Short mmCIF file of C-alpha atoms and ligand atoms in Angstrom, two decimals:
data_model
loop_
_atom_site.label_atom_id
_atom_site.label_comp_id
_atom_site.label_asym_id
_atom_site.label_seq_id
_atom_site.Cartn_x
_atom_site.Cartn_y
_atom_site.Cartn_z
CA UNK A 1 87.23 92.90 100.39
CA UNK A 2 88.45 89.86 102.33
CA UNK A 3 91.12 87.80 100.37
CA UNK A 4 93.17 84.68 101.47
CA UNK A 5 96.53 84.32 99.45
CA UNK A 6 97.38 80.85 98.70
CA UNK A 7 100.55 79.34 97.09
CA UNK A 8 103.65 77.46 97.90
CA UNK A 9 106.52 79.04 100.00
CA UNK A 10 108.21 81.45 97.34
CA UNK A 11 105.15 81.81 95.22
CA UNK A 12 105.29 85.48 95.54
CA UNK A 13 102.51 85.78 98.09
CA UNK A 14 104.33 88.47 100.06
CA UNK A 15 105.53 90.50 97.32
CA UNK A 16 102.21 90.66 95.77
CA UNK A 17 100.25 91.30 99.12
CA UNK A 18 102.32 94.62 99.42
CA UNK A 19 101.02 95.62 96.20
CA UNK A 20 97.57 94.59 96.57
CA UNK A 21 97.37 96.09 100.19
CA UNK A 22 98.29 99.59 98.71
CA UNK A 23 95.91 99.31 95.75
CA UNK A 24 92.90 98.33 97.79
CA UNK A 25 93.70 99.93 100.90
CA UNK A 26 93.57 96.93 103.12
CA UNK A 27 95.82 95.71 105.71
CA UNK A 28 98.32 92.99 104.71
CA UNK A 29 98.25 90.29 107.54
CA UNK A 30 101.27 87.87 107.29
CA UNK A 31 101.35 85.16 109.69
CA UNK A 32 104.98 84.73 109.04
CA UNK A 33 105.88 88.57 109.49
CA UNK A 34 104.02 88.54 112.76
CA UNK A 35 106.14 85.43 114.06
CA UNK A 36 109.12 87.12 112.73
CA UNK A 37 108.62 90.36 114.58
CA UNK A 38 107.87 88.35 117.87
CA UNK A 39 111.32 86.32 117.48
CA UNK A 40 112.95 89.77 116.81
CA UNK A 41 111.47 91.03 119.99
CA UNK A 42 112.19 87.63 121.69
CA UNK A 43 108.61 87.41 123.26
CA UNK A 44 107.18 84.32 124.61
CA UNK A 45 105.31 83.83 121.28
CA UNK A 46 108.49 84.26 119.40
CA UNK A 47 110.53 81.80 121.40
CA UNK A 48 108.06 79.08 121.03
CA UNK A 49 107.38 80.08 117.16
CA UNK A 50 111.13 79.89 116.41
CA UNK A 51 111.41 76.30 117.63
CA UNK A 52 109.20 75.37 114.66
CA UNK A 53 110.02 77.72 111.99
CA UNK A 54 113.82 76.97 112.18
CA UNK A 55 112.93 73.34 111.37
CA UNK A 56 110.78 74.15 108.57
CA UNK A 57 107.57 72.96 110.30
CA UNK A 58 104.34 74.74 111.16
CA UNK A 59 103.73 76.57 114.22
CA UNK A 60 100.83 74.69 116.10
CA UNK A 61 97.47 75.53 115.03
CA UNK A 62 95.81 76.49 118.43
CA UNK A 63 98.45 79.49 118.79
CA UNK A 64 98.33 80.72 115.08
CA UNK A 65 94.70 80.72 115.21
CA UNK A 66 94.41 82.76 118.23
CA UNK A 67 96.92 85.40 116.88
CA UNK A 68 94.99 85.71 113.80
CA UNK A 69 91.77 86.02 115.34
CA UNK A 70 92.75 88.73 117.67
CA UNK A 71 94.37 90.49 114.79
CA UNK A 72 91.12 90.14 112.60
CA UNK A 73 89.27 92.07 115.32
CA UNK A 74 91.19 95.06 115.32
CA UNK A 75 89.53 98.16 113.63
CA UNK A 76 91.51 98.40 110.55
CA UNK A 77 90.15 95.06 109.53
CA UNK A 78 86.57 96.48 109.48
CA UNK A 79 86.70 97.27 105.43
CA UNK A 80 88.53 94.03 104.87
CA UNK A 81 92.02 92.25 105.05
CA UNK A 82 94.37 90.34 102.90
CA UNK A 83 95.73 87.20 104.65
CA UNK A 84 99.09 85.94 103.43
CA UNK A 85 100.28 82.61 104.81
CA UNK A 86 97.00 81.72 106.71
CA UNK A 87 95.16 79.48 106.65
CA UNK A 88 97.85 76.66 106.00
CA UNK A 89 96.05 73.70 107.41
CA UNK A 90 92.54 72.22 107.38
CA UNK A 91 91.97 73.29 110.92
CA UNK A 92 92.93 76.74 110.30
CA UNK A 93 90.78 77.01 107.59
CA UNK A 94 87.68 75.90 109.59
CA UNK A 95 88.61 78.25 112.35
CA UNK A 96 88.49 80.91 109.74
CA UNK A 97 85.17 80.10 108.31
CA UNK A 98 83.62 79.84 111.79
CA UNK A 99 84.96 83.34 112.69
CA UNK A 100 83.80 84.67 109.46
CA UNK A 101 80.24 82.95 109.97
CA UNK A 102 79.94 84.30 113.60
CA UNK A 103 80.18 87.75 112.19
CA UNK A 104 77.88 87.21 109.30
CA UNK A 105 80.87 87.79 107.11
CA UNK A 106 82.14 86.01 104.15
CA UNK A 107 85.46 85.67 102.08
CA UNK A 108 85.51 87.28 98.49
CA UNK A 109 88.17 85.06 97.06
CA UNK A 110 90.92 82.70 97.72
CA UNK A 111 93.62 83.50 95.34
CA UNK A 112 96.24 81.07 94.36
CA UNK A 113 99.48 82.09 93.17
CA UNK A 114 100.19 79.09 90.92
CA UNK A 115 103.87 78.31 90.59
CA UNK A 116 105.27 75.00 89.86
CA UNK A 117 107.96 73.14 92.33
CA UNK A 118 110.76 73.64 89.54
CA UNK A 119 110.73 77.42 90.31
CA UNK A 120 110.67 77.54 93.96
CA UNK A 121 114.16 76.55 95.20
CA UNK A 122 115.56 79.48 92.91
CA UNK A 123 113.19 81.88 94.33
CA UNK A 124 113.65 80.94 98.04
CA UNK A 125 117.25 80.69 98.16
CA UNK A 126 117.52 83.90 96.35
CA UNK A 127 115.25 85.85 98.57
CA UNK A 128 116.31 88.70 100.68
CA UNK A 129 114.08 90.40 103.26
CA UNK A 130 114.16 93.76 105.10
CA UNK A 131 113.96 92.85 108.73
CA UNK A 132 112.55 96.33 109.55
CA UNK A 133 109.59 96.62 107.04
CA UNK A 134 109.48 93.05 105.72
CA UNK A 135 109.85 93.87 102.03
CA UNK A 136 110.91 91.03 99.97
CA UNK A 137 113.61 91.07 97.43
CA UNK A 138 115.46 88.62 94.92
CA UNK A 139 119.26 88.77 94.19
CA UNK A 140 118.29 88.05 90.49
CA UNK A 141 114.69 88.87 89.84
CA UNK A 142 114.02 91.80 92.02
CA UNK A 143 117.12 93.42 93.44
CA UNK A 144 117.08 96.63 95.47
CA UNK A 145 118.25 99.61 93.73
CA UNK A 146 121.30 100.02 96.18
CA UNK A 147 122.81 96.55 96.72
CA UNK A 148 122.06 95.12 100.05
CA UNK A 149 119.61 98.13 100.90
CA UNK A 150 116.03 98.15 101.50
CA UNK A 151 114.42 100.39 98.90
CA UNK A 152 111.69 101.34 101.30
CA UNK A 153 113.33 102.20 104.45
CA UNK A 154 117.38 101.88 103.87
CA UNK A 155 117.72 98.97 106.30
CA UNK A 156 120.40 96.11 105.26
CA UNK A 157 118.68 93.46 103.90
CA UNK A 158 119.18 89.73 105.09
CA UNK A 159 118.61 86.00 104.24
CA UNK A 160 116.20 84.32 106.13
CA UNK A 161 117.47 81.73 108.37
CA UNK A 162 114.80 79.31 106.99
CA UNK A 163 115.48 80.16 103.19
CA UNK A 164 118.67 77.74 103.23
CA UNK A 165 118.06 74.72 100.81
CA UNK A 166 117.64 71.95 103.41
CA UNK A 167 114.90 73.63 105.38
CA UNK A 168 113.26 75.03 101.91
CA UNK A 169 112.80 71.24 101.15
CA UNK A 170 111.11 70.50 104.40
CA UNK A 171 108.81 73.40 103.93
CA UNK A 172 107.76 72.29 100.57
CA UNK A 173 106.90 68.94 101.97
CA UNK A 174 104.94 70.32 104.71
CA UNK A 175 103.12 72.65 102.09
CA UNK A 176 102.26 69.37 99.92
CA UNK A 177 100.88 67.62 102.90
CA UNK A 178 99.13 70.10 104.98
CA UNK A 179 98.39 73.37 102.91
CA UNK A 180 97.93 72.05 99.34
CA UNK A 181 94.70 70.32 100.16
CA UNK A 182 93.27 73.84 100.86
CA UNK A 183 93.15 74.15 97.21
CA UNK A 184 90.37 71.82 96.83
CA UNK A 185 88.59 73.08 99.77
CA UNK A 186 88.21 76.81 98.54
CA UNK A 187 87.43 75.34 95.02
CA UNK A 188 84.52 73.29 96.31
CA UNK A 189 83.39 76.44 98.17
CA UNK A 190 83.42 78.32 94.88
CA UNK A 191 85.92 80.97 96.17
CA UNK A 192 89.13 79.90 94.40
CA UNK A 193 90.96 82.11 91.84
CA UNK A 194 94.09 81.30 90.28
CA UNK A 195 96.92 83.58 88.93
CA UNK A 196 99.92 82.36 86.79
CA UNK A 197 102.86 83.17 89.31
CA UNK A 198 105.79 82.15 86.95
CA UNK A 199 105.30 85.57 84.98
CA UNK A 200 107.16 88.80 86.00
CA UNK A 201 106.08 90.42 89.25
CA UNK A 202 104.47 93.40 87.71
CA UNK A 203 102.63 91.21 85.18
CA UNK A 204 101.31 88.94 87.89
CA UNK A 205 99.97 92.04 89.77
CA UNK A 206 97.94 93.26 86.68
CA UNK A 207 96.37 89.81 86.51
CA UNK A 208 95.53 89.75 90.16
CA UNK A 209 94.05 93.41 89.71
CA UNK A 210 91.91 92.25 86.90
CA UNK A 211 90.62 89.31 89.22
CA UNK A 212 89.85 91.58 92.16
CA UNK A 213 88.83 94.71 89.87
CA UNK A 214 85.21 93.78 90.03
CA UNK A 215 85.38 93.50 93.91
CA UNK A 216 86.92 96.77 94.36
CA UNK A 217 84.17 98.81 95.69
CA UNK A 218 82.17 96.05 97.80
CA UNK A 219 82.59 95.99 101.41
CA UNK A 220 81.55 92.53 102.61
P1 ADP B 301 106.24 84.07 99.59
O1 ADP B 301 105.55 84.96 100.26
O2 ADP B 301 105.01 83.35 98.59
O3 ADP B 301 106.90 83.08 100.24
P2 ADP B 301 107.80 86.09 98.18
O4 ADP B 301 106.76 87.02 97.78
O5 ADP B 301 108.54 86.28 99.56
O6 ADP B 301 107.13 84.76 98.36
O7 ADP B 301 108.86 85.73 97.04
C1 ADP B 301 109.87 84.68 97.31
C2 ADP B 301 111.07 85.24 96.30
O8 ADP B 301 110.65 85.20 94.91
C3 ADP B 301 111.34 86.79 96.65
O9 ADP B 301 112.73 86.79 96.44
C4 ADP B 301 110.84 87.52 95.61
O10 ADP B 301 111.45 88.84 95.14
C5 ADP B 301 110.69 86.55 94.30
N1 ADP B 301 109.74 86.97 93.65
C6 ADP B 301 108.24 87.18 93.65
N2 ADP B 301 107.49 87.14 92.71
C7 ADP B 301 108.35 86.44 91.69
C8 ADP B 301 108.05 86.56 90.14
N3 ADP B 301 106.82 86.69 89.68
N4 ADP B 301 109.11 86.29 89.32
C9 ADP B 301 110.18 86.11 89.85
N5 ADP B 301 110.63 86.21 91.12
C10 ADP B 301 109.64 86.49 92.14
P1 ADP B 302 106.67 81.89 103.14
O1 ADP B 302 106.77 83.37 102.60
O2 ADP B 302 107.90 81.05 102.89
O3 ADP B 302 105.51 81.26 102.61
P2 ADP B 302 105.88 82.87 105.89
O4 ADP B 302 106.65 83.72 106.00
O5 ADP B 302 104.57 82.80 105.45
O6 ADP B 302 106.75 81.55 104.69
O7 ADP B 302 106.06 81.87 107.11
C1 ADP B 302 107.47 81.39 107.58
C2 ADP B 302 107.14 80.60 108.66
O8 ADP B 302 106.48 80.79 109.80
C3 ADP B 302 106.73 79.00 108.11
O9 ADP B 302 107.56 78.31 107.39
C4 ADP B 302 105.82 78.30 109.40
O10 ADP B 302 106.87 77.95 110.06
C5 ADP B 302 105.46 79.68 110.12
N1 ADP B 302 103.95 80.20 109.70
C6 ADP B 302 103.69 81.20 109.00
N2 ADP B 302 102.36 81.13 108.98
C7 ADP B 302 101.75 79.76 109.50
C8 ADP B 302 100.57 79.27 109.58
N3 ADP B 302 99.33 79.94 109.33
N4 ADP B 302 100.41 78.16 110.67
C9 ADP B 302 101.56 77.68 110.93
N5 ADP B 302 102.77 78.18 110.73
C10 ADP B 302 102.95 79.22 110.04
ZN1 ZN B 303 112.74 97.82 104.62
#
């Protein structure tokens, strides 16, 4: 199963992606996580990506596309994958389509987690993440069992530098201009499915499973 997750920053893509990846046994590929790992390791990619991420801007397309293509060629992607945070521009969507076409493959669905603007600021400024395993928490909506500690690996959770209010508004503008148009693109391709992302985390996951359920055993 090959899935693209769409939705504004803070919609719950990362949160749902972890559960979908477990349930359907497909790798969760998050470009944001890849960039953050490279930033933590101070690699050349990380140094370049950081310049853009800290300002709330997108990392350039050529760089991002190469990284994703390399990742999708790995063996664990043979039975499918879940893309979280890619594509984010028309050029990235085209590159993904070309890549799939060249291999005679296609996406099962582009799943939009639909959350209106009014919900986003509180979600993003309350987000806390685990720097070790990437798990996402929320101080109010999804706190860890032990205050300040990741449930999965016990590492101290942190606030992302780009989750402060000033950068969040820039990221939302970038989303509206560059990423939101992809919703219509996938709609016109007949691939768009939509889930109401304002409901509780477990309810959203159930609805996603209802949408994906019938695809469970195919192996595009
Ligand atoms: P994205 O990957 O789309 O940016 P995240 O999955 O990191 O979003 O979620 C953003 C924040 O909102 C996190 O703090 C997360 O715990 C919280 N969150 C995710 N889904 C929900 C939901 N359905 N209801 C309330 N809070 C949520
Ligand atoms: P969020 O969870 O809030 O949607 P991500 O973790 O997906 O954020 O991405 C964090 C940042 O990494 C983005 O604001 C952007 O700067 C960069 N980034 C992630 N994915 C892409 C992409 N596909 N193209 C360009 N930049 C990206
Ligand atoms: Zn962790």
